[in-house]
PDB file of C-alpha atoms in Angstrom:
ATOM      1  CA  THR I   1      -6.223 -18.853  16.818  1.00  0.00           C
ATOM      2  CA  ILE I   2      -8.326 -20.330  13.964  1.00  0.00           C
ATOM      3  CA  LEU I   3      -5.276 -21.481  12.010  1.00  0.00           C
ATOM      4  CA  SER I   4      -3.592 -22.900  15.016  1.00  0.00           C
ATOM      5  CA  ASN I   5      -6.556 -25.260  15.664  1.00  0.00           C
ATOM      6  CA  GLY I   6      -5.969 -24.991  19.285  1.00  0.00           C
ATOM      7  CA  SER I   7      -2.300 -25.813  19.201  1.00  0.00           C
ATOM      8  CA  HIS I   8       0.328 -23.647  20.937  1.00  0.00           C
ATOM      9  CA  ILE I   9       0.985 -20.215  19.515  1.00  0.00           C
ATOM     10  CA  GLN I  10       4.248 -18.361  20.144  1.00  0.00           C
ATOM     11  CA  SER I  11       4.805 -14.582  19.701  1.00  0.00           C
ATOM     12  CA  ARG I  12       7.980 -12.591  19.467  1.00  0.00           C
ATOM     13  CA  GLN I  13       8.982  -9.009  18.948  1.00  0.00           C
ATOM     14  CA  ALA I  14       9.784  -7.840  15.473  1.00  0.00           C
ATOM     15  CA  PHE I  15      11.893  -4.700  14.413  1.00  0.00           C
ATOM     16  CA  SER I  16       8.587  -2.653  14.491  1.00  0.00           C
ATOM     17  CA  PRO I  17       7.065  -2.569  17.973  1.00  0.00           C
ATOM     18  CA  TYR I  18       3.633  -2.290  16.326  1.00  0.00           C
ATOM     19  CA  ASN I  19       3.955  -5.497  14.036  1.00  0.00           C
ATOM     20  CA  ARG I  20       4.709  -8.575  16.121  1.00  0.00           C
ATOM     21  CA  ILE I  21       5.458 -12.079  14.683  1.00  0.00           C
ATOM     22  CA  TRP I  22       3.342 -14.970  15.599  1.00  0.00           C
ATOM     23  CA  GLU I  23       4.571 -18.539  15.190  1.00  0.00           C
ATOM     24  CA  LEU I  24       2.381 -21.554  14.437  1.00  0.00           C
ATOM     25  CA  PRO I  25       4.474 -24.680  14.574  1.00  0.00           C
ATOM     26  CA  SER I  26       2.143 -27.001  12.713  1.00  0.00           C
ATOM     27  CA  VAL I  27      -0.295 -25.863  10.059  1.00  0.00           C
ATOM     28  CA  GLU I  28      -1.598 -27.954   7.173  1.00  0.00           C
ATOM     29  CA  PHE I  29      -1.035 -26.258   3.727  1.00  0.00           C
ATOM     30  CA  ARG I  30      -1.315 -27.988   0.439  1.00  0.00           C
ATOM     31  CA  GLY I  31      -1.146 -31.474   2.045  1.00  0.00           C
ATOM     32  CA  ASN I  32       1.896 -30.785   4.179  1.00  0.00           C
ATOM     33  CA  ARG I  33       2.565 -29.853   7.721  1.00  0.00           C
ATOM     34  CA  SER I  34       4.274 -26.506   7.772  1.00  0.00           C
ATOM     35  CA  ARG I  35       5.665 -23.978  10.262  1.00  0.00           C
ATOM     36  CA  MET I  36       4.036 -20.614   9.617  1.00  0.00           C
ATOM     37  CA  SER I  37       5.169 -17.121  10.763  1.00  0.00           C
ATOM     38  CA  ILE I  38       2.571 -14.395  10.653  1.00  0.00           C
ATOM     39  CA  THR I  39       3.241 -10.750  10.838  1.00  0.00           C
ATOM     40  CA  SER I  40       1.585  -7.575   9.515  1.00  0.00           C
ATOM     41  CA  VAL I  41       2.074  -4.160   7.852  1.00  0.00           C
ATOM     42  CA  SER I  42       0.604  -0.836   8.475  1.00  0.00           C
ATOM     43  CA  GLY I  43      -1.079   0.056   5.133  1.00  0.00           C
ATOM     44  CA  HIS I  44       0.992   0.772   2.123  1.00  0.00           C
ATOM     45  CA  LEU I  45       4.697   0.069   2.419  1.00  0.00           C
ATOM     46  CA  CYS I  46       5.775   2.189  -0.480  1.00  0.00           C
ATOM     47  CA  GLU I  47       5.212   5.585  -1.911  1.00  0.00           C
ATOM     48  CA  ALA I  48       6.073   7.285  -5.233  1.00  0.00           C
ATOM     49  CA  ASP I  49       7.550  10.688  -5.710  1.00  0.00           C
ATOM     50  CA  PHE I  50       9.346  12.852  -8.245  1.00  0.00           C
ATOM     51  CA  GLY I  51      13.166  13.175  -8.428  1.00  0.00           C
ATOM     52  CA  GLU I  52      15.246  16.147  -7.217  1.00  0.00           C
ATOM     53  CA  ALA I  53      15.043  17.787 -10.611  1.00  0.00           C
ATOM     54  CA  TYR I  54      11.295  18.079 -10.211  1.00  0.00           C
ATOM     55  CA  ARG I  55      11.072  19.730  -6.748  1.00  0.00           C
ATOM     56  CA  TRP I  56       8.917  22.714  -6.328  1.00  0.00           C
ATOM     57  CA  GLY I  57      10.573  25.819  -7.920  1.00  0.00           C
ATOM     58  CA  ARG I  58      12.819  23.690 -10.069  1.00  0.00           C
ATOM     59  CA  CYS I  59      10.319  23.044 -12.908  1.00  0.00           C
ATOM     60  CA  GLN I  60       7.017  24.165 -14.388  1.00  0.00           C
ATOM     61  CA  PRO I  61       3.958  22.439 -12.908  1.00  0.00           C
ATOM     62  CA  GLU I  62       3.041  20.943 -16.282  1.00  0.00           C
ATOM     63  CA  ALA I  63       6.387  19.080 -16.329  1.00  0.00           C
ATOM     64  CA  LEU I  64       4.944  16.827 -13.580  1.00  0.00           C
ATOM     65  CA  PHE I  65       2.560  15.194 -16.063  1.00  0.00           C
ATOM     66  CA  THR I  66       5.480  13.272 -17.725  1.00  0.00           C
ATOM     67  CA  ALA I  67       8.188  13.471 -15.051  1.00  0.00           C
ATOM     68  CA  PRO I  68       9.571  10.028 -14.118  1.00  0.00           C
ATOM     69  CA  LEU I  69       8.314   8.562 -10.752  1.00  0.00           C
ATOM     70  CA  HIS I  70      10.553   6.890  -8.099  1.00  0.00           C
ATOM     71  CA  THR I  71       8.917   4.325  -5.746  1.00  0.00           C
ATOM     72  CA  HIS I  72      10.537   3.509  -2.466  1.00  0.00           C
ATOM     73  CA  VAL I  73       9.755   2.146   0.864  1.00  0.00           C
ATOM     74  CA  ARG I  74       8.483   4.943   3.296  1.00  0.00           C
ATOM     75  CA  ASP I  75      10.938   5.880   6.071  1.00  0.00           C
ATOM     76  CA  SER I  76       8.364   5.043   8.617  1.00  0.00           C
ATOM     77  CA  ASN I  77       8.054   1.491   7.313  1.00  0.00           C
ATOM     78  CA  GLU I  78      11.764   0.669   7.257  1.00  0.00           C
ATOM     79  CA  ASN I  79      11.394  -1.509  10.357  1.00  0.00           C
ATOM     80  CA  ILE I  80       8.531  -3.495   8.823  1.00  0.00           C
ATOM     81  CA  LYS I  81      10.714  -4.019   5.701  1.00  0.00           C
ATOM     82  CA  LYS I  82      13.634  -5.397   7.867  1.00  0.00           C
ATOM     83  CA  THR I  83      11.201  -7.748   9.611  1.00  0.00           C
ATOM     84  CA  LEU I  84       9.705  -8.957   6.260  1.00  0.00           C
ATOM     85  CA  GLN I  85      13.040  -9.560   4.730  1.00  0.00           C
ATOM     86  CA  GLN I  86      14.447 -11.195   7.832  1.00  0.00           C
ATOM     87  CA  GLU I  87      11.468 -13.646   7.819  1.00  0.00           C
ATOM     88  CA  ALA I  88      11.628 -14.191   4.092  1.00  0.00           C
ATOM     89  CA  LYS I  89      15.081 -15.620   4.336  1.00  0.00           C
ATOM     90  CA  LYS I  90      13.672 -18.300   6.702  1.00  0.00           C
ATOM     91  CA  HIS I  91      10.768 -19.488   4.567  1.00  0.00           C
ATOM     92  CA  SER I  92      10.060 -20.829   1.077  1.00  0.00           C
ATOM     93  CA  ILE I  93       6.401 -19.621   0.694  1.00  0.00           C
ATOM     94  CA  LEU I  94       4.896 -16.104   1.045  1.00  0.00           C
ATOM     95  CA  PHE I  95       1.058 -16.331   1.720  1.00  0.00           C
ATOM     96  CA  LEU I  96      -0.585 -12.926   1.461  1.00  0.00           C
ATOM     97  CA  TRP I  97      -3.665 -12.347   3.670  1.00  0.00           C
ATOM     98  CA  LEU I  98      -4.524  -8.770   2.935  1.00  0.00           C
ATOM     99  CA  ASP I  99      -7.933  -7.105   2.428  1.00  0.00           C
ATOM    100  CA  CYS I 100      -9.725  -8.565  -0.424  1.00  0.00           C
ATOM    101  CA  ASP I 101      -9.950  -5.345  -2.462  1.00  0.00           C
ATOM    102  CA  LEU I 102      -7.878  -3.415  -4.846  1.00  0.00           C
ATOM    103  CA  GLU I 103      -5.849  -1.515  -2.223  1.00  0.00           C
ATOM    104  CA  GLY I 104      -5.139  -4.917  -0.372  1.00  0.00           C
ATOM    105  CA  GLU I 105      -3.872  -6.429  -3.641  1.00  0.00           C
ATOM    106  CA  ALA I 106      -1.532  -3.578  -4.277  1.00  0.00           C
ATOM    107  CA  ILE I 107      -0.220  -3.750  -0.714  1.00  0.00           C
ATOM    108  CA  GLY I 108       0.292  -7.446  -1.238  1.00  0.00           C
ATOM    109  CA  PHE I 109       2.437  -6.679  -4.302  1.00  0.00           C
ATOM    110  CA  GLU I 110       4.601  -4.249  -2.218  1.00  0.00           C
ATOM    111  CA  VAL I 111       5.096  -6.989   0.370  1.00  0.00           C
ATOM    112  CA  MET I 112       5.996  -9.410  -2.313  1.00  0.00           C
ATOM    113  CA  GLU I 113       8.547  -7.221  -4.015  1.00  0.00           C
ATOM    114  CA  VAL I 114      10.238  -6.593  -0.645  1.00  0.00           C
ATOM    115  CA  CYS I 115      10.292 -10.214   0.378  1.00  0.00           C
ATOM    116  CA  LYS I 116      11.681 -11.282  -2.900  1.00  0.00           C
ATOM    117  CA  GLU I 117      14.516  -8.940  -2.514  1.00  0.00           C
ATOM    118  CA  ALA I 118      15.650 -11.070   0.316  1.00  0.00           C
ATOM    119  CA  ASN I 119      14.481 -14.326  -1.165  1.00  0.00           C
ATOM    120  CA  PRO I 120      14.000 -14.436  -4.866  1.00  0.00           C
ATOM    121  CA  HIS I 121      12.850 -18.115  -4.873  1.00  0.00           C
ATOM    122  CA  MET I 122       9.851 -17.730  -2.663  1.00  0.00           C
ATOM    123  CA  GLU I 123       6.631 -19.083  -4.119  1.00  0.00           C
ATOM    124  CA  VAL I 124       3.761 -16.668  -3.558  1.00  0.00           C
ATOM    125  CA  PHE I 125      -0.021 -17.350  -2.901  1.00  0.00           C
ATOM    126  CA  ARG I 126      -2.872 -15.074  -2.112  1.00  0.00           C
ATOM    127  CA  ALA I 127      -5.619 -15.905   0.412  1.00  0.00           C
ATOM    128  CA  ARG I 128      -9.206 -14.768  -0.728  1.00  0.00           C
ATOM    129  CA  PHE I 129     -11.596 -14.577   2.235  1.00  0.00           C
ATOM    130  CA  SER I 130     -14.491 -12.412   3.371  1.00  0.00           C
ATOM    131  CA  ALA I 131     -15.003 -13.282   7.051  1.00  0.00           C
ATOM    132  CA  LEU I 132     -12.877 -14.213  10.088  1.00  0.00           C
ATOM    133  CA  ILE I 133     -14.696 -17.430  10.740  1.00  0.00           C
ATOM    134  CA  PRO I 134     -13.294 -21.015  10.498  1.00  0.00           C
ATOM    135  CA  ARG I 135     -15.121 -21.841   7.331  1.00  0.00           C
ATOM    136  CA  ASP I 136     -13.753 -18.936   5.376  1.00  0.00           C
ATOM    137  CA  ILE I 137     -10.242 -19.187   6.830  1.00  0.00           C
ATOM    138  CA  PHE I 138      -9.771 -22.942   6.104  1.00  0.00           C
ATOM    139  CA  ARG I 139     -11.295 -22.536   2.707  1.00  0.00           C
ATOM    140  CA  ALA I 140      -8.639 -19.817   1.886  1.00  0.00           C
ATOM    141  CA  MET I 141      -5.893 -22.230   3.259  1.00  0.00           C
ATOM    142  CA  SER I 142      -7.343 -25.159   1.091  1.00  0.00           C
ATOM    143  CA  TYR I 143      -7.649 -23.150  -2.136  1.00  0.00           C
ATOM    144  CA  PRO I 144      -4.842 -20.628  -2.294  1.00  0.00           C
ATOM    145  CA  GLU I 145      -4.915 -18.273  -5.310  1.00  0.00           C
ATOM    146  CA  ARG I 146      -2.118 -16.194  -6.956  1.00  0.00           C
ATOM    147  CA  PRO I 147      -1.758 -12.351  -6.533  1.00  0.00           C
ATOM    148  CA  ASN I 148      -3.648 -10.506  -9.366  1.00  0.00           C
ATOM    149  CA  PRO I 149      -1.369  -8.148 -11.251  1.00  0.00           C
ATOM    150  CA  HIS I 150      -4.296  -6.569 -13.013  1.00  0.00           C
ATOM    151  CA  MET I 151      -5.699  -5.314  -9.813  1.00  0.00           C
ATOM    152  CA  ASN I 152      -2.287  -4.076  -8.708  1.00  0.00           C
ATOM    153  CA  ASP I 153      -1.997  -2.175 -11.981  1.00  0.00           C
ATOM    154  CA  ALA I 154      -5.334  -0.484 -11.429  1.00  0.00           C
ATOM    155  CA  VAL I 155      -4.198   0.771  -8.100  1.00  0.00           C
ATOM    156  CA  LYS I 156      -0.862   1.950  -9.281  1.00  0.00           C
ATOM    157  CA  ALA I 157      -2.588   3.772 -12.236  1.00  0.00           C
ATOM    158  CA  ARG I 158      -4.984   5.502  -9.991  1.00  0.00           C
ATOM    159  CA  SER I 159      -2.283   6.494  -7.542  1.00  0.00           C
ATOM    160  CA  GLU I 160      -0.121   7.969 -10.396  1.00  0.00           C
ATOM    161  CA  ILE I 161      -3.028  10.006 -11.674  1.00  0.00           C
ATOM    162  CA  ASP I 162      -3.724  11.318  -8.190  1.00  0.00           C
ATOM    163  CA  LEU I 163      -0.030  12.269  -7.607  1.00  0.00           C
ATOM    164  CA  ARG I 164       0.495  13.903 -10.922  1.00  0.00           C
ATOM    165  CA  LEU I 165      -2.689  15.911 -10.981  1.00  0.00           C
ATOM    166  CA  GLY I 166      -2.576  16.804  -7.266  1.00  0.00           C
ATOM    167  CA  ALA I 167       1.138  18.005  -7.317  1.00  0.00           C
ATOM    168  CA  ALA I 168       0.760  19.870 -10.637  1.00  0.00           C
ATOM    169  CA  PHE I 169      -2.494  21.812  -9.650  1.00  0.00           C
ATOM    170  CA  THR I 170      -1.358  22.363  -6.090  1.00  0.00           C
ATOM    171  CA  ARG I 171       1.902  24.095  -7.336  1.00  0.00           C
ATOM    172  CA  PHE I 172       0.039  25.951 -10.032  1.00  0.00           C
ATOM    173  CA  GLN I 173      -2.678  27.191  -7.771  1.00  0.00           C
ATOM    174  CA  SER I 174      -0.389  28.107  -4.784  1.00  0.00           C
ATOM    175  CA  ASP I 175       2.061  30.039  -7.030  1.00  0.00           C
ATOM    176  CA  HIS I 176      -0.826  31.793  -8.989  1.00  0.00           C
ATOM    177  CA  LEU I 177      -2.778  32.932  -6.053  1.00  0.00           C
ATOM    178  CA  LYS I 178       0.216  33.955  -3.970  1.00  0.00           C
ATOM    179  CA  GLY I 179       1.194  36.204  -6.866  1.00  0.00           C
ATOM    180  CA  ARG I 180      -2.237  37.764  -6.687  1.00  0.00           C
ATOM    181  CA  TYR I 181      -2.555  37.930  -2.978  1.00  0.00           C
ATOM    182  CA  PRO I 182       0.725  38.591  -1.171  1.00  0.00           C
ATOM    183  CA  SER I 183      -0.670  37.930   2.266  1.00  0.00           C
ATOM    184  CA  LEU I 184      -1.504  34.272   1.335  1.00  0.00           C
ATOM    185  CA  THR I 185       1.291  32.186   2.728  1.00  0.00           C
ATOM    186  CA  LYS I 186      -0.425  28.769   2.798  1.00  0.00           C
ATOM    187  CA  THR I 187      -0.185  25.941   0.187  1.00  0.00           C
ATOM    188  CA  ILE I 188      -3.409  25.641  -1.681  1.00  0.00           C
ATOM    189  CA  SER I 189      -3.665  21.990  -2.028  1.00  0.00           C
ATOM    190  CA  TYR I 190      -6.323  20.336  -4.199  1.00  0.00           C
ATOM    191  CA  GLY I 191      -6.312  16.806  -5.954  1.00  0.00           C
ATOM    192  CA  PRO I 192      -8.671  14.959  -8.256  1.00  0.00           C
ATOM    193  CA  CYS I 193     -11.088  14.111  -5.378  1.00  0.00           C
ATOM    194  CA  GLN I 194     -11.484  17.801  -4.542  1.00  0.00           C
ATOM    195  CA  PHE I 195     -12.078  19.188  -7.870  1.00  0.00           C
ATOM    196  CA  PRO I 196     -15.721  17.740  -8.249  1.00  0.00           C
ATOM    197  CA  THR I 197     -16.392  18.721  -4.747  1.00  0.00           C
ATOM    198  CA  LEU I 198     -15.387  22.303  -5.421  1.00  0.00           C
ATOM    199  CA  GLY I 199     -17.785  22.159  -8.395  1.00  0.00           C
ATOM    200  CA  PHE I 200     -20.664  21.034  -6.125  1.00  0.00           C
ATOM    201  CA  VAL I 201     -19.904  23.845  -3.774  1.00  0.00           C
ATOM    202  CA  PHE I 202     -19.696  26.558  -6.444  1.00  0.00           C
ATOM    203  CA  ASP I 203     -22.969  25.204  -8.096  1.00  0.00           C
ATOM    204  CA  GLN I 204     -24.864  25.451  -4.782  1.00  0.00           C
ATOM    205  CA  TYR I 205     -23.416  28.923  -4.247  1.00  0.00           C
ATOM    206  CA  SER I 206     -24.514  30.061  -7.572  1.00  0.00           C
ATOM    207  CA  LYS I 207     -27.997  28.674  -6.954  1.00  0.00           C
ATOM    208  CA  ILE I 208     -28.328  30.560  -3.728  1.00  0.00           C
ATOM    209  CA  GLN I 209     -27.162  33.764  -5.230  1.00  0.00           C
TER     210      GLN I 209
END
């Protein structure tokens, strides 16, 4: 509504029923009147995983620390990908308006990669804004930035560490404990976030004892 400046807004269905497309027929961007199509994503488009050779039971847990990772669009996001690529073919500019934090930057790079598969020549910009008010929105339009690859790398590094540690220790703990306690059938899943929490719990238990 802010970007349209009171002009007519059209909406149409996308491939995903939860991520519609909004059309703004005349928006000023970098000194030109442009047609803008706006759609959304539902969090991260992609996920990373290990190959078939590294499935549970096919390798030792420690092999996951160096195993190659494969990144792909989640099955649940295939319709969003189809919408992005369909729209990318119709436009010359991709303008990313995601959360202004590390995760938002990483999601933006996922969107960019998907769109550039369909249109490699798209010029890409990034909006930096902190409030949904006209002043901030129009400032972001007037002073577009570029996506920050260092922020994206930070998220990818954290994500890879979480995956490798979590998968390796989950497999190790589950197999080890099931060997000691035959009645245990559940997966014992812990990741880097849970390790310090367990330390706090054990420390408090020790103090109580």
